Amino acid sequence: MAAWRSLNQKQEFHEVYERGAKKVGRLVVVYLLPADDMARAVVASKKIGNAVKRNRGKRLLREAFRASFCGESDQIDHVMGLLKRLPRDSGSETGDPCAAKGLWVVLVARRNILAATSRDVREELDHLLGH
């Protein structure tokens, strides 16, 4: 499976927000959408605070993402397990998540992330993803 690319087009974000599965935590909101490739994005809005605070939140999310998705030797199996647990209506063009070859992930920082440690963010992300 190919390496993760960055989601960067407005239409891609809109598709993930509209059709993806949403999991809400105290520190992060995770959107997952089966797709044809592997892509990810980390978002921190101005509601989080100034640029320094937003950048800290995004750094924490990127590190948690790396630890959760890229640090495992069985990454492909893990991603496919995520796809099977998603609702049926959020699948690829066929409507079947199992037919997708990849996954789009968007991590959105919440205000509480500013008081959290890297370990807190990792543990919450693992909990939301069912690790």
PDB file of C-alpha atoms in Angstrom, residues 9-55:
ATOM      1  CA  GLN A   9      -8.304  20.248  -1.661  1.00  0.00           C
ATOM      2  CA  LYS A  10     -11.493  21.797  -0.339  1.00  0.00           C
ATOM      3  CA  GLN A  11     -13.603  19.216  -2.160  1.00  0.00           C
ATOM      4  CA  GLU A  12     -11.751  16.348  -0.439  1.00  0.00           C
ATOM      5  CA  PHE A  13     -12.375  17.855   3.001  1.00  0.00           C
ATOM      6  CA  HIS A  14     -16.037  18.440   2.151  1.00  0.00           C
ATOM      7  CA  GLU A  15     -16.400  14.811   1.070  1.00  0.00           C
ATOM      8  CA  VAL A  16     -14.814  13.506   4.284  1.00  0.00           C
ATOM      9  CA  TYR A  17     -16.972  15.764   6.478  1.00  0.00           C
ATOM     10  CA  GLU A  18     -20.192  14.874   4.629  1.00  0.00           C
ATOM     11  CA  ARG A  19     -19.758  11.133   3.980  1.00  0.00           C
ATOM     12  CA  GLY A  20     -17.182  10.026   6.534  1.00  0.00           C
ATOM     13  CA  ALA A  21     -17.666   8.383   9.899  1.00  0.00           C
ATOM     14  CA  LYS A  22     -17.216  10.849  12.767  1.00  0.00           C
ATOM     15  CA  LYS A  23     -15.802   9.999  16.193  1.00  0.00           C
ATOM     16  CA  VAL A  24     -15.763  12.750  18.806  1.00  0.00           C
ATOM     17  CA  GLY A  25     -13.425  12.853  21.770  1.00  0.00           C
ATOM     18  CA  ARG A  26     -12.500  15.432  24.387  1.00  0.00           C
ATOM     19  CA  LEU A  27      -9.300  16.436  22.554  1.00  0.00           C
ATOM     20  CA  VAL A  28      -9.881  15.489  18.934  1.00  0.00           C
ATOM     21  CA  VAL A  29     -12.581  14.780  16.356  1.00  0.00           C
ATOM     22  CA  VAL A  30     -11.699  12.003  13.902  1.00  0.00           C
ATOM     23  CA  TYR A  31     -13.282  11.666  10.456  1.00  0.00           C
ATOM     24  CA  LEU A  32     -12.712   8.422   8.521  1.00  0.00           C
ATOM     25  CA  LEU A  33     -13.728   7.793   4.923  1.00  0.00           C
ATOM     26  CA  PRO A  34     -12.906   4.716   2.826  1.00  0.00           C
ATOM     27  CA  ALA A  35     -11.266   5.826  -0.413  1.00  0.00           C
ATOM     28  CA  ASP A  36      -9.027   4.634  -3.216  1.00  0.00           C
ATOM     29  CA  ASP A  37      -5.805   5.893  -1.613  1.00  0.00           C
ATOM     30  CA  MET A  38      -4.280   6.693   1.775  1.00  0.00           C
ATOM     31  CA  ALA A  39      -4.595  10.372   2.735  1.00  0.00           C
ATOM     32  CA  ARG A  40      -4.624  12.361   5.945  1.00  0.00           C
ATOM     33  CA  ALA A  41      -5.027  15.908   7.227  1.00  0.00           C
ATOM     34  CA  VAL A  42      -4.622  17.666  10.555  1.00  0.00           C
ATOM     35  CA  VAL A  43      -6.795  20.713  11.267  1.00  0.00           C
ATOM     36  CA  ALA A  44      -6.819  23.329  14.021  1.00  0.00           C
ATOM     37  CA  SER A  45      -9.206  26.239  13.548  1.00  0.00           C
ATOM     38  CA  LYS A  46      -8.830  29.749  14.911  1.00  0.00           C
ATOM     39  CA  LYS A  47     -11.192  28.734  17.717  1.00  0.00           C
ATOM     40  CA  ILE A  48      -8.175  26.950  19.246  1.00  0.00           C
ATOM     41  CA  GLY A  49      -6.247  30.203  19.621  1.00  0.00           C
ATOM     42  CA  ASN A  50      -3.406  32.091  17.987  1.00  0.00           C
ATOM     43  CA  ALA A  51      -0.935  30.569  15.523  1.00  0.00           C
ATOM     44  CA  VAL A  52       1.373  29.270  18.249  1.00  0.00           C
ATOM     45  CA  LYS A  53      -1.487  27.403  19.945  1.00  0.00           C
ATOM     46  CA  ARG A  54      -2.854  26.045  16.654  1.00  0.00           C
ATOM     47  CA  ASN A  55       0.595  24.801  15.651  1.00  0.00           C
TER      48      ASN A  55
END
